Coordinates of C-alpha atoms in Angstrom, one line a residue:
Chain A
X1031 CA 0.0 0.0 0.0
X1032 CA 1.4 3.2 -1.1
X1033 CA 1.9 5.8 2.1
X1034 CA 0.2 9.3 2.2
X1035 CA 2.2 12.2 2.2
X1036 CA 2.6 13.7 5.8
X1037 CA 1.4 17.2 7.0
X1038 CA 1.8 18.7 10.0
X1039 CA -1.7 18.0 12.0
X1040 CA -2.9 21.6 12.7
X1041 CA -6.2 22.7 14.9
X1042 CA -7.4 25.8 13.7
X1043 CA -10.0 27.7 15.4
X1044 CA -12.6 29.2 12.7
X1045 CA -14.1 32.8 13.4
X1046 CA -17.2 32.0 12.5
Chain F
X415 CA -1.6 21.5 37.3
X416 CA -2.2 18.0 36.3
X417 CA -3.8 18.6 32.6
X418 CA -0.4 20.7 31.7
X419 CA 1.6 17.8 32.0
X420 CA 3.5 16.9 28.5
X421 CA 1.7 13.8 26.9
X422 CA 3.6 10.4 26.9
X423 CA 2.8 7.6 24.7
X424 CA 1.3 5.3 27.1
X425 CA -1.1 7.8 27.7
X426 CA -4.9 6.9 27.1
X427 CA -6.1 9.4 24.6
X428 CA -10.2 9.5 24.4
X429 CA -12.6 11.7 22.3
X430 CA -15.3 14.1 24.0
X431 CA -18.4 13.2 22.4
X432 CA -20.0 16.7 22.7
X433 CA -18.5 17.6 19.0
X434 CA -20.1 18.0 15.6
X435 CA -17.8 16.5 13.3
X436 CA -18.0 17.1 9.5
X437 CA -15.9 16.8 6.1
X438 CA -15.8 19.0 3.9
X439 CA -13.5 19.2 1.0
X440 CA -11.0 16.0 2.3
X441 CA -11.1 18.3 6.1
X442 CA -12.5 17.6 8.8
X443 CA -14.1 19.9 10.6
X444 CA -15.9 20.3 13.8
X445 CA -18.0 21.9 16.1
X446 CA -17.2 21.8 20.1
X447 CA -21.0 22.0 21.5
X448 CA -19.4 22.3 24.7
X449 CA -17.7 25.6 23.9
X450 CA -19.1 26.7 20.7
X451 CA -16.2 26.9 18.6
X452 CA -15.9 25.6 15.7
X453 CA -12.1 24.3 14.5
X454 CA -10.7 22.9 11.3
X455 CA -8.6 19.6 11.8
X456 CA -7.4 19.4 8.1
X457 CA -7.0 16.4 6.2
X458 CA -4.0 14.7 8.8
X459 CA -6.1 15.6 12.3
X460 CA -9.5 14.3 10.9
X461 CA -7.2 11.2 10.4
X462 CA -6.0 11.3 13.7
X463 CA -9.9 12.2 14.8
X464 CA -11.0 9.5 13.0
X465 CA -8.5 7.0 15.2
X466 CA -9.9 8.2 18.3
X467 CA -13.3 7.0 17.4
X468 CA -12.6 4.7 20.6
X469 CA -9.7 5.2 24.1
X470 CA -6.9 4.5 22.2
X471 CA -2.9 5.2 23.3
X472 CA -0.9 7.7 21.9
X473 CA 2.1 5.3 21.0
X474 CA -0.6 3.0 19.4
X475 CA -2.3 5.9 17.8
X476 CA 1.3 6.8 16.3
X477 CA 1.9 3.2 15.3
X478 CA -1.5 3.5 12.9
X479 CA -0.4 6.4 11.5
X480 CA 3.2 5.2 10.7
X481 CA 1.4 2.5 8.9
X482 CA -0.4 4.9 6.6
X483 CA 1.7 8.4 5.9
X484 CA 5.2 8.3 4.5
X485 CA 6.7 10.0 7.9
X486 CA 9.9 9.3 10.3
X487 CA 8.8 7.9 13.6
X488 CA 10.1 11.0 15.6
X489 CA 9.1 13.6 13.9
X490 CA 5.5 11.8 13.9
X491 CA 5.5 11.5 17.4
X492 CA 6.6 15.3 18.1
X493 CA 3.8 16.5 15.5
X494 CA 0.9 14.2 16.9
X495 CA 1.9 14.8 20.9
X496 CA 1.8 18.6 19.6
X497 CA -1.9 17.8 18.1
X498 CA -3.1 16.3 21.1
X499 CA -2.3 18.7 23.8
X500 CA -3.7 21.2 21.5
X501 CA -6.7 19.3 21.6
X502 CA -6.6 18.8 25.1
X503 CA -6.2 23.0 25.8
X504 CA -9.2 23.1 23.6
X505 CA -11.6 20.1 25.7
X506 CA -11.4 18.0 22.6
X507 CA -9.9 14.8 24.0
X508 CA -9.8 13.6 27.6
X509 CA -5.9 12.0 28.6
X510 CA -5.5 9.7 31.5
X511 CA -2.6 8.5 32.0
X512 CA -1.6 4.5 32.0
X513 CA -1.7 3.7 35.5
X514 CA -5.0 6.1 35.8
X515 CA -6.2 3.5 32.8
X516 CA -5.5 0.7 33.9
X517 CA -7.2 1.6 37.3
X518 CA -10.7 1.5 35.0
X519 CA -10.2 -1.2 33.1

């Protein structure tokens, strides 16, 4: 199985 | 303070369930009804998310993860303990430590 490329796992808060 | 202390892999990570979780566009993103923010995990976090659809380690949660993206061990493990205590700042995720755990089980 090919692997995904990695990001960085961000949490970004929306301003709704 | 005890929920400042750094997470370790034997730490037993577990999803809040009072969040509103939703893709959109390969994201994931989500809605905290306990403090009504709403925050964007991305695609690599909804992964993540998606793992802690049950209690689940950290060093197990890296393990799946190493199994799927094209990463280096440490640099997964700095990035993901980075993820979860930002989650944990934000009452996402609940982390007991293992003896704490094992004391439930």
């Amino acid at each position: 199985m090919q692997k995904k490329a990695w990001l960085q796992p961000t949490l970004e808060v929306l301003d709704v | 303070m005890a929920n400042a202390e750094k997470i370790v892999l034997s730490d037993l990570i577990t999803a809040c369930e009072q969040n509103i979780v939703s893709d959109m566009g390969g994201e994931k993103v989500m809605l905290s009804v306990r403090n009504g923010n709403y925050y964007n995990l991305g695609a690599v976090g909804g992964r993540i998310w998606d793992l802690l659809v049950s209690p689940v380690t950290a060093g197990t949660l890296i393990d799946e993860l190493l199994k799927e993206f094209d990463v280096e061990r440490d640099v997964c493990e700095r990035h993901v303990i980075s993820f979860l205590e930002h989650l944990r700042k934000e009452g996402l995720i609940v982390v007991r430590p293992e003896h704490s755990a094992a004391l439930r089980a």
